[in-house]
């Protein structure tokens, strides 16, 4: 059975050994065309080789952000946890571009839809396209849910959420889940946005504030402080003594721009609370370094490309159609780790050089001269 199911469907296993075996057997009798090729002609979501999804709805959240509702195809694991993210691959001008987005949906037994919420970055390539340019019906590629930015089960009794901008997305999934399961603990939430109209999910947050007063011990409590940065300046952790004086008693989840998270981490460490802080970063913290650039050879795929020192090996491979393993795309999850077969690369976070034989993370390394990966 394992032999039959083996070569096809690893990316999109159905969790049904019998179905995988039938699919595996079919693959052998329909070679060179795989059953997948016929299935995709009937419905582009029926792919056993890769996870796919279809955009069902793009719903505006604020001027520059939108929720995208996606119906995943075969093989998607709906057993994800609030706070986790998915990879989404979008075809633009003949190339697939991948980014990660936190899931804003909560897994439900009978609801086979997921959602993400994207804020358009002014200089970003894909986010603006996702917010403004993706019509319902578009087929996208998906990478399985991943990430450790999650609440434990049961949630702690006292929680602090610190979010800014689109950093609210994993936290809205947690709040939705707590609300749906009637498990709202005592939550204090500081969210930063430039103006009231920029607050994503504003009505929903107000609704939680109205409904969870904590008057009865079993009721739960949700208190929100919105920091409007354009009128009242940036939030700093030192403000917490005034806003939520009991913040030290709370386990904290924080997500927002890198500079804010850096400050929060230093502050929590200085207060001896680092192990009660959980952070999620949306952007790669690059040191002020770049590799030299060079030609990257992908030995197994028999392809090569020449890139500059700011381009990661992951981006370089994807641009020429090499199947590259990845998860977070920012140096956290280790999914992209491969041995460097030849040459040298630079870790863009630290400037550290790696030589042939070392394990490297392709999502944060760029070539330092010519190099080779056995991918
Ligand atoms: C685990 C994870 C979860 C994420 N979840 C979300 C989400 O729920 N909603 C969301 O809108 N985005 C989220 N992101 C960010 C998202 O993956 C993209 O990076 C973002 O949409 C920008 O993509 P782009 O193609 O427009 O920009 P790019 O063309 O890739 O980048 C343009 C420039 O902006 C910088 N940059 C990228 N992202 C950010 C950022 N967030 N803040 C500041 N600078 C940035 C890049 O370093 C680059 O210099 C998440 C990222 C990760 C790693
Ligand atoms: S993709 Fe997560 S560490 Fe590289």
Short mmCIF file of C-alpha atoms and ligand atoms in Angstrom, two decimals:
data_model
loop_
_atom_site.label_atom_id
_atom_site.label_comp_id
_atom_site.label_asym_id
_atom_site.label_seq_id
_atom_site.Cartn_x
_atom_site.Cartn_y
_atom_site.Cartn_z
CA UNK A 1 0.00 0.00 0.00
CA UNK A 2 2.81 2.38 0.90
CA UNK A 3 4.45 1.63 -2.44
CA UNK A 4 1.26 2.49 -4.27
CA UNK A 5 0.68 5.75 -2.45
CA UNK A 6 4.32 6.79 -2.36
CA UNK A 7 5.43 8.97 -5.25
CA UNK A 8 2.31 10.97 -5.88
CA UNK A 9 0.42 13.10 -3.43
CA UNK A 10 3.13 13.74 -0.87
CA UNK A 11 2.37 17.44 -1.07
CA UNK A 12 -1.33 16.87 -0.81
CA UNK A 13 -2.01 13.63 1.01
CA UNK A 14 -5.71 13.03 1.58
CA UNK A 15 -5.33 11.26 4.96
CA UNK A 16 -7.14 8.33 3.35
CA UNK A 17 -4.68 5.46 2.77
CA UNK A 18 -7.17 3.69 0.51
CA UNK A 19 -7.68 6.76 -1.68
CA UNK A 20 -3.94 7.44 -1.81
CA UNK A 21 -3.34 3.82 -2.83
CA UNK A 22 -5.94 4.00 -5.62
CA UNK A 23 -4.42 7.26 -6.79
CA UNK A 24 -0.96 5.71 -6.68
CA UNK A 25 -2.13 2.71 -8.72
CA UNK A 26 -3.84 5.00 -11.21
CA UNK A 27 -0.62 6.96 -11.56
CA UNK A 28 1.14 3.82 -12.66
CA UNK A 29 -1.37 2.81 -15.31
CA UNK A 30 -1.80 6.30 -16.79
CA UNK A 31 1.92 7.12 -17.07
CA UNK A 32 3.28 9.28 -18.75
CA UNK A 33 0.21 11.44 -18.06
CA UNK A 34 -0.57 11.27 -14.35
CA UNK A 35 -4.19 11.04 -13.17
CA UNK A 36 -3.50 14.45 -11.73
CA UNK A 37 -3.27 15.87 -15.24
CA UNK A 38 -6.74 14.55 -16.10
CA UNK A 39 -8.16 15.66 -12.75
CA UNK A 40 -6.88 19.17 -13.22
CA UNK A 41 -8.59 19.40 -16.58
CA UNK A 42 -11.87 18.69 -14.82
CA UNK A 43 -11.24 20.97 -11.83
CA UNK A 44 -8.05 22.94 -11.08
CA UNK A 45 -8.50 22.32 -7.34
CA UNK A 46 -8.22 18.56 -7.85
CA UNK A 47 -4.48 18.33 -7.66
CA UNK A 48 -2.75 15.57 -5.76
CA UNK A 49 0.70 17.03 -6.42
CA UNK A 50 0.27 20.37 -4.71
CA UNK A 51 -2.14 22.17 -2.43
CA UNK A 52 -4.36 24.60 -4.22
CA UNK A 53 -7.20 26.91 -3.37
CA UNK A 54 -9.73 29.10 -5.11
CA UNK A 55 -10.41 32.69 -4.03
CA UNK A 56 -14.08 32.81 -3.07
CA UNK A 57 -14.32 36.42 -1.92
CA UNK A 58 -12.14 39.49 -1.43
CA UNK A 59 -13.69 41.66 1.27
CA UNK A 60 -12.32 45.12 2.02
CA UNK A 61 -11.32 45.64 5.69
CA UNK A 62 -9.75 49.12 5.55
CA UNK A 63 -8.55 51.46 2.80
CA UNK A 64 -5.45 49.33 2.25
CA UNK A 65 -6.36 45.89 3.55
CA UNK A 66 -8.72 43.08 2.64
CA UNK A 67 -9.82 39.67 3.82
CA UNK A 68 -9.43 36.91 1.24
CA UNK A 69 -11.65 33.90 1.65
CA UNK A 70 -10.20 30.78 0.04
CA UNK A 71 -11.67 27.36 -0.63
CA UNK A 72 -8.74 24.92 -0.40
CA UNK A 73 -8.68 21.90 -2.67
CA UNK A 74 -7.77 18.31 -1.91
CA UNK A 75 -5.27 17.54 0.79
CA UNK A 76 -5.53 20.73 2.84
CA UNK A 77 -5.31 20.06 6.58
CA UNK A 78 -8.15 21.90 8.29
CA UNK A 79 -6.79 20.86 11.67
CA UNK A 80 -4.78 24.07 12.03
CA UNK A 81 -4.48 26.22 15.16
CA UNK A 82 -5.50 29.90 15.46
CA UNK A 83 -2.32 31.96 15.08
CA UNK A 84 -0.76 29.72 12.45
CA UNK A 85 0.00 30.93 8.93
CA UNK A 86 -0.26 29.51 5.43
CA UNK A 87 1.91 30.01 2.38
CA UNK A 88 0.08 31.37 -0.62
CA UNK A 89 1.47 31.26 -4.14
CA UNK A 90 0.03 33.57 -6.77
CA UNK A 91 0.82 33.46 -10.48
CA UNK A 92 1.76 36.91 -11.78
CA UNK A 93 3.03 37.33 -15.32
CA UNK A 94 3.96 33.69 -15.66
CA UNK A 95 5.79 33.31 -12.33
CA UNK A 96 4.64 31.99 -8.96
CA UNK A 97 5.22 34.39 -6.07
CA UNK A 98 4.98 33.02 -2.54
CA UNK A 99 4.25 34.88 0.69
CA UNK A 100 3.08 33.82 4.16
CA UNK A 101 -0.18 35.02 5.72
CA UNK A 102 -1.68 34.31 9.12
CA UNK A 103 -4.95 32.46 8.98
CA UNK A 104 -7.78 34.65 10.28
CA UNK A 105 -10.33 31.85 10.09
CA UNK A 106 -11.07 29.38 12.85
CA UNK A 107 -11.21 25.70 11.92
CA UNK A 108 -14.78 24.44 11.84
CA UNK A 109 -15.90 20.90 11.20
CA UNK A 110 -18.35 21.69 8.40
CA UNK A 111 -16.80 24.81 6.95
CA UNK A 112 -14.18 24.09 4.33
CA UNK A 113 -13.16 27.70 3.83
CA UNK A 114 -10.12 29.52 5.18
CA UNK A 115 -9.34 33.22 5.28
CA UNK A 116 -6.35 35.52 5.46
CA UNK A 117 -6.22 39.31 5.77
CA UNK A 118 -3.64 41.24 3.79
CA UNK A 119 -2.45 44.79 4.23
CA UNK A 120 -1.02 46.31 1.05
CA UNK A 121 2.60 47.36 1.63
CA UNK A 122 3.33 50.62 -0.21
CA UNK A 123 6.48 49.23 -1.90
CA UNK A 124 5.45 45.59 -1.76
CA UNK A 125 5.12 43.44 -4.84
CA UNK A 126 2.38 40.98 -3.98
CA UNK A 127 0.34 42.43 -1.10
CA UNK A 128 -1.18 45.23 -3.21
CA UNK A 129 -2.09 42.69 -5.86
CA UNK A 130 -3.80 40.49 -3.27
CA UNK A 131 -5.78 43.41 -1.85
CA UNK A 132 -6.76 45.04 -5.16
CA UNK A 133 -6.12 42.78 -8.06
CA UNK A 134 -7.23 39.24 -7.36
CA UNK A 135 -10.72 38.44 -8.64
CA UNK A 136 -12.91 35.81 -7.02
CA UNK A 137 -12.37 32.51 -8.81
CA UNK A 138 -8.57 32.87 -9.06
CA UNK A 139 -6.74 29.62 -8.33
CA UNK A 140 -3.77 30.00 -5.96
CA UNK A 141 -1.23 27.57 -4.55
CA UNK A 142 -1.12 26.90 -0.84
CA UNK A 143 1.50 25.68 1.61
CA UNK A 144 0.26 23.78 4.67
CA UNK A 145 -0.53 25.70 7.88
CA UNK A 146 2.48 26.06 10.18
CA UNK A 147 3.85 28.13 13.03
CA UNK A 148 4.13 28.11 16.80
CA UNK A 149 2.45 31.43 17.51
CA UNK A 150 -0.51 29.82 19.26
CA UNK A 151 -2.38 29.93 22.54
CA UNK A 152 -2.03 26.83 24.67
CA UNK A 153 -5.07 24.73 25.46
CA UNK A 154 -6.66 25.73 27.78
CA UNK A 155 -5.63 29.40 27.34
CA UNK A 156 -3.89 31.17 30.25
CA UNK A 157 -6.26 32.98 32.64
CA UNK A 158 -4.66 36.37 31.96
CA UNK A 159 -3.51 37.32 28.48
CA UNK A 160 -1.95 40.44 26.96
CA UNK A 161 -2.06 40.96 23.18
CA UNK A 162 0.23 43.62 21.69
CA UNK A 163 -0.44 44.19 18.00
CA UNK A 164 0.17 46.84 15.38
CA UNK A 165 -1.09 47.22 11.81
CA UNK A 166 -1.52 43.88 10.05
CA UNK A 167 0.03 42.22 13.13
CA UNK A 168 -3.50 41.88 14.42
CA UNK A 169 -4.25 39.03 11.99
CA UNK A 170 -3.03 36.02 14.04
CA UNK A 171 -4.58 37.57 17.16
CA UNK A 172 -7.99 38.05 15.53
CA UNK A 173 -7.94 34.30 14.80
CA UNK A 174 -7.20 33.63 18.48
CA UNK A 175 -9.98 35.99 19.62
CA UNK A 176 -12.44 34.43 17.18
CA UNK A 177 -11.58 31.00 18.49
CA UNK A 178 -11.85 32.05 22.16
CA UNK A 179 -15.21 33.68 21.41
CA UNK A 180 -16.54 30.73 19.44
CA UNK A 181 -15.53 28.22 22.11
CA UNK A 182 -16.77 30.48 24.93
CA UNK A 183 -13.31 30.41 26.44
CA UNK A 184 -12.51 34.13 26.61
CA UNK A 185 -10.09 34.57 29.51
CA UNK A 186 -9.14 37.97 30.96
CA UNK A 187 -7.68 39.65 27.87
CA UNK A 188 -5.94 43.03 27.70
CA UNK A 189 -5.17 44.18 24.17
CA UNK A 190 -3.11 47.12 22.92
CA UNK A 191 -3.43 47.67 19.17
CA UNK A 192 -1.65 50.41 17.22
CA UNK A 193 -2.83 51.95 13.96
CA UNK A 194 -2.28 55.40 12.45
CA UNK A 195 -5.96 56.48 12.44
CA UNK A 196 -9.34 55.02 13.49
CA UNK A 197 -10.12 54.12 9.86
CA UNK A 198 -6.92 52.04 9.69
CA UNK A 199 -7.92 49.65 12.49
CA UNK A 200 -8.56 46.27 10.92
CA UNK A 201 -11.56 44.37 12.36
CA UNK A 202 -12.56 47.50 14.36
CA UNK A 203 -16.25 46.58 14.65
CA UNK A 204 -15.47 43.08 15.76
CA UNK A 205 -13.04 44.28 18.44
CA UNK A 206 -15.67 46.75 19.69
CA UNK A 207 -18.15 43.91 19.83
CA UNK A 208 -15.82 41.83 22.03
CA UNK A 209 -15.34 44.87 24.30
CA UNK A 210 -19.11 45.26 24.61
CA UNK A 211 -19.80 41.58 25.25
CA UNK A 212 -16.97 40.54 27.59
CA UNK A 213 -17.08 42.63 30.77
CA UNK A 214 -15.78 40.08 33.24
CA UNK A 215 -18.58 40.92 35.65
CA UNK A 216 -19.29 37.25 36.29
CA UNK A 217 -16.31 34.97 36.97
CA UNK A 218 -17.27 32.68 34.06
CA UNK A 219 -17.90 35.51 31.61
CA UNK A 220 -14.40 36.43 30.43
CA UNK A 221 -13.15 39.94 29.91
CA UNK A 222 -11.81 41.76 26.86
CA UNK A 223 -10.38 45.27 27.17
CA UNK A 224 -8.94 47.11 24.18
CA UNK A 225 -6.66 50.12 24.09
CA UNK A 226 -6.23 51.49 20.56
CA UNK A 227 -3.08 53.58 20.16
CA UNK A 228 -3.70 56.01 17.30
CA UNK A 229 -0.12 56.68 16.35
CA UNK A 230 -0.75 59.63 14.05
CA UNK A 231 -2.38 61.68 16.80
CA UNK A 232 -0.92 60.26 20.01
CA UNK A 233 2.46 58.85 18.93
CA UNK A 234 3.94 55.36 18.99
CA UNK A 235 3.12 52.87 21.70
CA UNK A 236 6.07 52.05 23.93
CA UNK A 237 6.09 49.17 26.42
CA UNK A 238 6.71 51.63 29.26
CA UNK A 239 3.15 52.96 28.61
CA UNK A 240 1.77 49.67 29.89
CA UNK A 241 2.18 50.69 33.53
CA UNK A 242 -0.52 53.30 32.89
CA UNK A 243 -2.69 51.40 30.38
CA UNK A 244 -2.77 47.92 31.91
CA UNK A 245 -0.85 48.15 35.23
CA UNK A 246 -1.20 44.38 35.79
CA UNK A 247 0.63 43.58 32.51
CA UNK A 248 3.42 41.72 34.34
CA UNK A 249 0.91 39.07 35.47
CA UNK A 250 -0.14 38.30 31.89
CA UNK A 251 1.27 35.92 29.32
CA UNK A 252 1.88 38.01 26.22
CA UNK A 253 1.50 37.47 22.47
CA UNK A 254 2.91 40.25 20.27
CA UNK A 255 2.88 40.78 16.50
CA UNK A 256 3.75 43.90 14.54
CA UNK A 257 6.63 45.71 12.85
CA UNK A 258 10.15 44.47 13.59
CA UNK A 259 11.18 47.64 15.46
CA UNK A 260 8.23 47.32 17.85
CA UNK A 261 8.92 43.64 18.49
CA UNK A 262 12.61 44.37 19.12
CA UNK A 263 11.65 46.96 21.74
CA UNK A 264 9.12 44.65 23.36
CA UNK A 265 11.64 41.78 23.55
CA UNK A 266 14.26 43.98 25.21
CA UNK A 267 11.67 45.33 27.68
CA UNK A 268 10.35 41.91 28.61
CA UNK A 269 13.89 40.58 29.06
CA UNK A 270 14.79 43.57 31.27
CA UNK A 271 11.76 42.73 33.42
CA UNK A 272 12.78 39.08 33.68
CA UNK A 273 9.67 38.02 31.74
CA UNK A 274 11.16 36.85 28.42
CA UNK A 275 9.76 33.33 28.82
CA UNK A 276 6.21 34.77 29.10
CA UNK A 277 6.47 36.57 25.76
CA UNK A 278 5.57 35.05 22.37
CA UNK A 279 6.28 37.01 19.20
CA UNK A 280 5.46 36.57 15.53
CA UNK A 281 7.52 38.41 12.93
CA UNK A 282 6.17 39.21 9.47
CA UNK A 283 9.40 40.49 8.00
CA UNK A 284 12.94 39.28 7.81
CA UNK A 285 15.26 41.32 10.06
CA UNK A 286 18.12 41.89 7.64
CA UNK A 287 21.41 43.17 8.97
CA UNK A 288 22.97 45.94 6.91
CA UNK A 289 24.67 43.34 4.75
CA UNK A 290 24.19 41.65 1.43
CA UNK A 291 25.95 38.75 -0.21
CA UNK A 292 28.20 39.31 -3.21
CA UNK A 293 25.69 37.70 -5.50
CA UNK A 294 26.71 35.07 -8.04
CA UNK A 295 25.48 32.12 -10.05
CA UNK A 296 23.44 29.55 -8.14
CA UNK A 297 23.44 26.09 -9.65
CA UNK A 298 20.60 23.73 -8.72
CA UNK A 299 22.22 20.34 -9.31
CA UNK A 300 19.18 18.04 -9.21
CA UNK A 301 16.94 20.33 -11.29
CA UNK A 302 19.79 21.02 -13.72
CA UNK A 303 19.09 24.76 -13.71
CA UNK A 304 21.10 27.81 -12.76
CA UNK A 305 20.55 31.52 -12.35
CA UNK A 306 22.65 34.60 -11.59
CA UNK A 307 21.29 36.87 -8.86
CA UNK A 308 22.41 39.87 -6.83
CA UNK A 309 23.47 39.73 -3.20
CA UNK A 310 20.06 40.85 -1.88
CA UNK A 311 18.20 37.92 -3.47
CA UNK A 312 17.79 34.85 -1.31
CA UNK A 313 18.56 31.37 -2.63
CA UNK A 314 14.90 30.52 -2.10
CA UNK A 315 13.77 33.42 -4.30
CA UNK A 316 16.46 32.57 -6.86
CA UNK A 317 15.31 28.96 -7.15
CA UNK A 318 11.62 29.79 -7.27
CA UNK A 319 12.20 32.34 -10.03
CA UNK A 320 13.45 29.60 -12.36
CA UNK A 321 10.90 26.99 -11.31
CA UNK A 322 13.00 24.87 -8.90
CA UNK A 323 10.86 23.17 -6.27
CA UNK A 324 12.25 24.65 -3.07
CA UNK A 325 11.10 23.52 0.39
CA UNK A 326 9.94 26.43 2.55
CA UNK A 327 7.70 27.42 5.45
CA UNK A 328 7.93 30.84 7.10
CA UNK A 329 10.36 32.34 4.53
CA UNK A 330 12.08 34.32 7.27
CA UNK A 331 14.52 32.11 9.09
CA UNK A 332 12.34 30.69 11.85
CA UNK A 333 10.86 27.33 10.92
CA UNK A 334 13.93 25.53 9.43
CA UNK A 335 11.83 23.94 6.66
CA UNK A 336 14.16 25.32 4.00
CA UNK A 337 17.39 23.93 5.49
CA UNK A 338 19.62 22.13 2.96
CA UNK A 339 23.35 21.39 2.80
CA UNK A 340 25.37 23.81 0.70
CA UNK A 341 26.91 21.57 -1.97
CA UNK A 342 29.57 24.02 -3.20
CA UNK A 343 30.68 27.62 -2.81
CA UNK A 344 29.83 30.21 -0.18
CA UNK A 345 26.64 32.02 0.90
CA UNK A 346 25.87 34.93 3.24
CA UNK A 347 23.23 34.86 5.98
CA UNK A 348 21.43 38.17 5.40
CA UNK A 349 20.41 38.45 9.06
CA UNK A 350 23.92 38.46 10.46
CA UNK A 351 26.34 38.72 7.54
CA UNK A 352 27.83 35.36 8.57
CA UNK A 353 29.36 33.35 5.73
CA UNK A 354 28.66 29.63 5.25
CA UNK A 355 30.90 27.28 3.28
CA UNK A 356 30.25 24.04 1.33
CA UNK A 357 29.15 21.18 3.58
CA UNK A 358 27.32 23.41 6.08
CA UNK A 359 23.54 23.35 6.52
CA UNK A 360 22.00 26.60 5.35
CA UNK A 361 18.57 28.23 5.36
CA UNK A 362 17.81 29.16 1.77
CA UNK A 363 15.21 31.77 2.80
CA UNK A 364 17.76 33.98 4.55
CA UNK A 365 20.97 33.28 2.60
CA UNK A 366 22.16 34.81 -0.64
CA UNK A 367 25.10 33.76 -2.78
CA UNK A 368 28.58 35.02 -1.93
CA UNK A 369 30.06 34.15 -5.31
CA UNK A 370 29.06 31.05 -7.30
CA UNK A 371 27.48 28.22 -5.31
CA UNK A 372 25.55 24.97 -5.76
CA UNK A 373 22.57 23.37 -4.05
CA UNK A 374 21.50 19.78 -4.67
CA UNK A 375 17.88 20.67 -5.29
C1 LIG B 1 4.56 34.14 9.32
C2 LIG B 1 4.10 35.36 8.54
C3 LIG B 1 2.77 35.74 8.60
C4 LIG B 1 2.36 36.88 7.91
N1 LIG B 1 1.04 37.26 7.98
C5 LIG B 1 0.64 38.38 7.35
C6 LIG B 1 -0.73 38.80 7.43
O1 LIG B 1 -1.56 38.13 8.07
N2 LIG B 1 -1.10 39.93 6.78
C7 LIG B 1 -0.19 40.69 6.06
O2 LIG B 1 -0.60 41.70 5.48
N3 LIG B 1 1.10 40.30 5.95
C8 LIG B 1 1.53 39.17 6.57
N4 LIG B 1 2.84 38.76 6.45
C9 LIG B 1 3.73 39.53 5.56
C10 LIG B 1 3.59 39.01 4.14
O3 LIG B 1 4.09 37.68 4.04
C11 LIG B 1 4.36 39.83 3.11
O4 LIG B 1 5.69 39.94 3.52
C12 LIG B 1 3.76 41.20 2.95
O5 LIG B 1 2.41 41.10 2.50
C13 LIG B 1 4.55 42.04 1.94
O6 LIG B 1 4.57 41.35 0.72
P1 LIG B 1 4.88 42.15 -0.63
O7 LIG B 1 5.06 41.16 -1.71
O8 LIG B 1 3.87 43.22 -0.85
O9 LIG B 1 6.26 42.87 -0.27
P2 LIG B 1 7.70 42.49 -0.81
O10 LIG B 1 7.75 42.90 -2.23
O11 LIG B 1 7.98 41.07 -0.48
O12 LIG B 1 8.59 43.38 0.15
C14 LIG B 1 8.68 44.78 0.01
C15 LIG B 1 9.51 45.36 1.15
O13 LIG B 1 8.74 45.40 2.34
C16 LIG B 1 9.40 44.70 3.40
N5 LIG B 1 8.34 44.06 4.16
C17 LIG B 1 7.71 42.91 3.88
N6 LIG B 1 6.75 42.67 4.79
C18 LIG B 1 6.79 43.69 5.66
C19 LIG B 1 6.03 44.02 6.81
N7 LIG B 1 5.04 43.24 7.24
N8 LIG B 1 6.33 45.18 7.44
C20 LIG B 1 7.32 46.01 7.00
N9 LIG B 1 8.06 45.73 5.92
C21 LIG B 1 7.80 44.60 5.25
C22 LIG B 1 10.30 43.73 2.73
O14 LIG B 1 11.42 43.41 3.57
C23 LIG B 1 10.72 44.50 1.49
O15 LIG B 1 11.78 45.39 1.78
C24 LIG B 1 3.28 37.64 7.13
C25 LIG B 1 4.61 37.22 7.06
C26 LIG B 1 5.01 36.10 7.76
C27 LIG B 1 6.46 35.68 7.67
S1 LIG B 2 11.41 28.86 5.31
FE1 LIG B 2 11.30 28.92 7.48
S2 LIG B 2 13.42 29.00 8.03
FE2 LIG B 2 13.46 29.17 5.91
#
